[in-house]
Coordinates of C-alpha atoms in Angstrom, one line a residue:
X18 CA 188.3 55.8 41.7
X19 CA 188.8 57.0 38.1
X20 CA 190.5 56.3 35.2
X21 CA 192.8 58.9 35.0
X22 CA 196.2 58.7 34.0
X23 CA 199.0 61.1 36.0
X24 CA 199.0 63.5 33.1
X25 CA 195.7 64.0 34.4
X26 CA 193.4 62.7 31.8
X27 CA 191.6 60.0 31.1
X28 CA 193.6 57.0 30.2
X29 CA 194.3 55.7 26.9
X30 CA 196.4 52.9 25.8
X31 CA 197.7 53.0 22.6
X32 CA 199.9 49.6 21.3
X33 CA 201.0 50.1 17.6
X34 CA 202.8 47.4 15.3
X35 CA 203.9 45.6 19.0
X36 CA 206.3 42.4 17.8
X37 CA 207.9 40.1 20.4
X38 CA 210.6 37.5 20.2
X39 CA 211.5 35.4 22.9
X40 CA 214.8 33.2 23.1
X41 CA 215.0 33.7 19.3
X42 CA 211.8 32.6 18.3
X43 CA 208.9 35.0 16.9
X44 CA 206.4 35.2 19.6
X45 CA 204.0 37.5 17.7
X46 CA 204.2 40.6 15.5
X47 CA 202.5 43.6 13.8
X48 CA 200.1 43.9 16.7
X49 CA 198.0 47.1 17.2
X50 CA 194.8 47.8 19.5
X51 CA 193.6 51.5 21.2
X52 CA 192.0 51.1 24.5
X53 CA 189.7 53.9 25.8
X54 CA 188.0 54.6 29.4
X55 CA 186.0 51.8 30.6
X56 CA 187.1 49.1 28.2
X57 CA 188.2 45.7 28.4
X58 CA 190.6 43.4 26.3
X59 CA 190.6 39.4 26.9
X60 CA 193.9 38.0 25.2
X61 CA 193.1 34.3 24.4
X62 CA 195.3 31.7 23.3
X63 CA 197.2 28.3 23.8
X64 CA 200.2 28.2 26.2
X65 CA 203.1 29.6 24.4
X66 CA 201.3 31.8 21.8
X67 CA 202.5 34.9 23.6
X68 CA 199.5 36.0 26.4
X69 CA 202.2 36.6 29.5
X70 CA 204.7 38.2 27.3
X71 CA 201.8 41.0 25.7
X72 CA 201.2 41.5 29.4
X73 CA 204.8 42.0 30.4
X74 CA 205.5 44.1 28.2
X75 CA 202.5 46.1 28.4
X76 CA 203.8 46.9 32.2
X77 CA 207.2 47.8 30.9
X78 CA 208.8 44.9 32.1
X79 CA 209.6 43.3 28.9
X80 CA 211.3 45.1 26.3
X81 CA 209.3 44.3 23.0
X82 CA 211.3 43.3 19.6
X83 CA 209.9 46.5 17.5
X84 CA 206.8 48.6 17.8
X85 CA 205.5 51.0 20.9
X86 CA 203.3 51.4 23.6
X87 CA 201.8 54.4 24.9
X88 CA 199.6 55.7 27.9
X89 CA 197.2 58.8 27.3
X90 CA 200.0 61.5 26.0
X91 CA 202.7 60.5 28.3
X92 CA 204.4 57.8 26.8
X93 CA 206.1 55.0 27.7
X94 CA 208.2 56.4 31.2
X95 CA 205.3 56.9 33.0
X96 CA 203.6 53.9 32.3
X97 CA 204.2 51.6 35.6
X98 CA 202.9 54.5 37.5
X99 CA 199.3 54.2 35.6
X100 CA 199.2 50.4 36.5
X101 CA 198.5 47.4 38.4
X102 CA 199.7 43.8 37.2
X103 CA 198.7 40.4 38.9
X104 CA 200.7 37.3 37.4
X105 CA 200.6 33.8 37.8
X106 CA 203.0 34.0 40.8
X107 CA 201.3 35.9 43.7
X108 CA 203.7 37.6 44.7
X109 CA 203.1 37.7 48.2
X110 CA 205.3 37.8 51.3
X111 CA 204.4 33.8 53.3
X112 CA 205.5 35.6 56.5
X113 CA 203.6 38.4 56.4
X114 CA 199.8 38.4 57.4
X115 CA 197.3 39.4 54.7
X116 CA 196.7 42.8 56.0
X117 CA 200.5 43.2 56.1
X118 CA 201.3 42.6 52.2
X119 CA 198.5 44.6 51.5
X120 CA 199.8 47.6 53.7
X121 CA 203.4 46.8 52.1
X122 CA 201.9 47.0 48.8
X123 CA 200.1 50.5 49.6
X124 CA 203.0 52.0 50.8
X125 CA 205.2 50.9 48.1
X126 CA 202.6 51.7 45.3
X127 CA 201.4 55.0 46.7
X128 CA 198.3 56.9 45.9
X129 CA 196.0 54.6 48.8
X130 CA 192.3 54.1 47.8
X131 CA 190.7 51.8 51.1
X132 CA 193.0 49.9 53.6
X133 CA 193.6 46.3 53.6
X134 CA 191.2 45.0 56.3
X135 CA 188.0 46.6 53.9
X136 CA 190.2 45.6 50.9
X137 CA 190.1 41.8 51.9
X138 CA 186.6 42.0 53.0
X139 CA 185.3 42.8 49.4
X140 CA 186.7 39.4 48.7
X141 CA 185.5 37.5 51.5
X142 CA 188.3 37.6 53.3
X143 CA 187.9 39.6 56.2
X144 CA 188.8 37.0 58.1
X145 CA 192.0 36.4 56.9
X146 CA 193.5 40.0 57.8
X147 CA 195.6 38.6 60.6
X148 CA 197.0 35.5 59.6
X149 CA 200.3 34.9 57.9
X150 CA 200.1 34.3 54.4
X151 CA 201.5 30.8 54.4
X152 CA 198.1 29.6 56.3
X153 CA 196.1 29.9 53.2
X154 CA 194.8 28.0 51.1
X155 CA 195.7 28.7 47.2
X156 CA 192.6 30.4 46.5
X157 CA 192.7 32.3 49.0
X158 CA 196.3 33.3 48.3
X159 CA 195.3 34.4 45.1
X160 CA 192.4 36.8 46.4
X161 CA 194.9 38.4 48.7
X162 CA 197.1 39.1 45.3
X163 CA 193.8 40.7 43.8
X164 CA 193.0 42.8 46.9
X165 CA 196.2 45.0 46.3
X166 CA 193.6 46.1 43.1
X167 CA 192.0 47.7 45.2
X168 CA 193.9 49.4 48.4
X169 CA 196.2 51.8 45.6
X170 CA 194.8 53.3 42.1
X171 CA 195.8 52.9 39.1
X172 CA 193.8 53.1 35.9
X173 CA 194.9 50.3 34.1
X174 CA 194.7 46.3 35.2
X175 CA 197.0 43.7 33.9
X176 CA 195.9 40.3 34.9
X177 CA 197.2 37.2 33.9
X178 CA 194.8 34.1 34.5
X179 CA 193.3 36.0 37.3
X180 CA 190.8 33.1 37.9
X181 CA 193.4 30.8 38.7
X182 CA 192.9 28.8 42.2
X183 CA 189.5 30.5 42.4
X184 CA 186.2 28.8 43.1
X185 CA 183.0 30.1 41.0
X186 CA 181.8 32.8 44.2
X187 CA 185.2 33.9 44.5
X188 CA 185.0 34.6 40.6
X189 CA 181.8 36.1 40.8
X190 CA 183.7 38.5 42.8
X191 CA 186.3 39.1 40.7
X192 CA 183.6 40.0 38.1
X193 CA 182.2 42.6 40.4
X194 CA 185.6 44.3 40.7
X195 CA 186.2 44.6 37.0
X196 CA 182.8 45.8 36.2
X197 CA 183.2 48.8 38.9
X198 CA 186.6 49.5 37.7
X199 CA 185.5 49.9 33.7
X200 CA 182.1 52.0 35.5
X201 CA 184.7 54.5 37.0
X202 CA 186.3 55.0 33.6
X203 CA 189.4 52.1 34.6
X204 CA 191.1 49.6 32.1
X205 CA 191.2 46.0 32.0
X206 CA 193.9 43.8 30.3
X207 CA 193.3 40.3 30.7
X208 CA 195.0 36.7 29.6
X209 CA 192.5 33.9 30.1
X210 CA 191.6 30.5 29.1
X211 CA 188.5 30.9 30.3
X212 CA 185.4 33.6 30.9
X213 CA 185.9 35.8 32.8
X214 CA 182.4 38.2 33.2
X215 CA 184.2 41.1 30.9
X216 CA 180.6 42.2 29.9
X217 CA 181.2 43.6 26.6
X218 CA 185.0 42.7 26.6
X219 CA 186.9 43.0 22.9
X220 CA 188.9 40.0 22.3
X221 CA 192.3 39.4 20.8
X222 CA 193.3 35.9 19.8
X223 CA 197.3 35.1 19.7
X224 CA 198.7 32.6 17.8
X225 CA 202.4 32.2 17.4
X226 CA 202.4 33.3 13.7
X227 CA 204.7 30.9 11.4
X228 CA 206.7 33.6 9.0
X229 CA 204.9 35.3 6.5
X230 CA 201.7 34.6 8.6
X231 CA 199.4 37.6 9.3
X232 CA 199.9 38.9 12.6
X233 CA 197.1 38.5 15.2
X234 CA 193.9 40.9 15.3
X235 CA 191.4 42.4 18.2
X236 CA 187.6 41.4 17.1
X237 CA 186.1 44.9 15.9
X238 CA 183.2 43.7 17.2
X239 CA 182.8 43.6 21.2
X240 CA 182.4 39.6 22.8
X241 CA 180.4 39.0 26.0
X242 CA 182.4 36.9 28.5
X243 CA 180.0 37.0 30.8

């Protein structure tokens, strides 16, 4: 897997003078960052002070209230096709078994990189292929949700409180799966409240600016979250 975006190059995010306002109410504004190959990005903050909203409209699913966002030299059109995003919902089908969202995901994502039954055993659920989705547990739910990472490419992740419902070896996992992704040149995206193992991750810190506040900043200096 590489980080490639499907202009062909390597991808690089670009976000320049991002603001976002949500039901009339300044979420955040005058944000920029660049993202190359191989990096990572945790967006920190309290509940409210904008995390989801960066992410949604990093995936072109929220329209932002002024500034742009790029992908390598392609713009914003192709973006969803250069992306995965995992939200707080898991957005899984409860009659379907495991290997069957997974294989619904593939074929509706394109571009297949392993299939589901090796997918789910890289996060120790091999076992879980068969059953319907509404046997699991909520951890295990959310693993299935992280497995579609891994049966399509795309360059960039977008994941929001990935850690949630996991226990520590199921994070430890996680960890593993961002660190080969950045290794092969892919992007990571994160909202957290907590560490996630970004070795080396930058780290942006929202705040719901007041008027006239300065707008939030990415630390120029790289933070292990390991």
């Amino acid at each position: 897997m590489s980080g490639r975006a499907s202009g062909g190059g390597l991808l690089r995010l670009s976000v320049e003078d991002l603001a976002c306002r949500r039901s009339g109410r300044r979420v955040f504004a005058g944000l920029s960052f660049a993202l190359g190959p191989g990096e990572a990005l945790a967006v920190t903050g309290r509940n409210g002070a904008g995390k989801s909203s960066l992410l949604a409209i990093l995936a072109g699913r929220l329209r932002p209230d002024a500034g742009r966002v790029a992908v390598a030299d392609v713009g914003e059109a192709a973006l969803p096709e250069c992306l995965h995003a995992v939200g707080h919902r898991d957005g899984l089908k409860a009659a379907l078994t495991a290997g069957e969202n997974l294989a619904f995901a593939q074929a509706l994502l394109g571009v297949p990189r392993i299939a589901p039954r090796p997918a789910l055993e890289r996060l120790g659920l091999g076992h879980a292929h068969d059953l319907p989705v509404a046997y699991l547990s909520a951890g295990q739910r959310r693993r299935v949700a992280l497995a579609r990472l891994l049966v399509c490419h795309r360059p960039l992740w977008l994941l929001d409180e990935p850690t949630a419902a996991l226990d520590t070896a199921s994070q430890g996992l996680l960890a593993g799966l961002m660190a080969e992704h950045r290794a092969a040149g892919g992007l990571v995206v994160a909202a957290t409240h907590q560490a996630l193992g970004l070795e080396d991750a930058r780290t942006l810190a929202l705040a719901a600016p007041e008027p006239g506040a300065a707008p939030s900043s990415v630390d120029a200096d790289p933070e292990d979250w390991a």
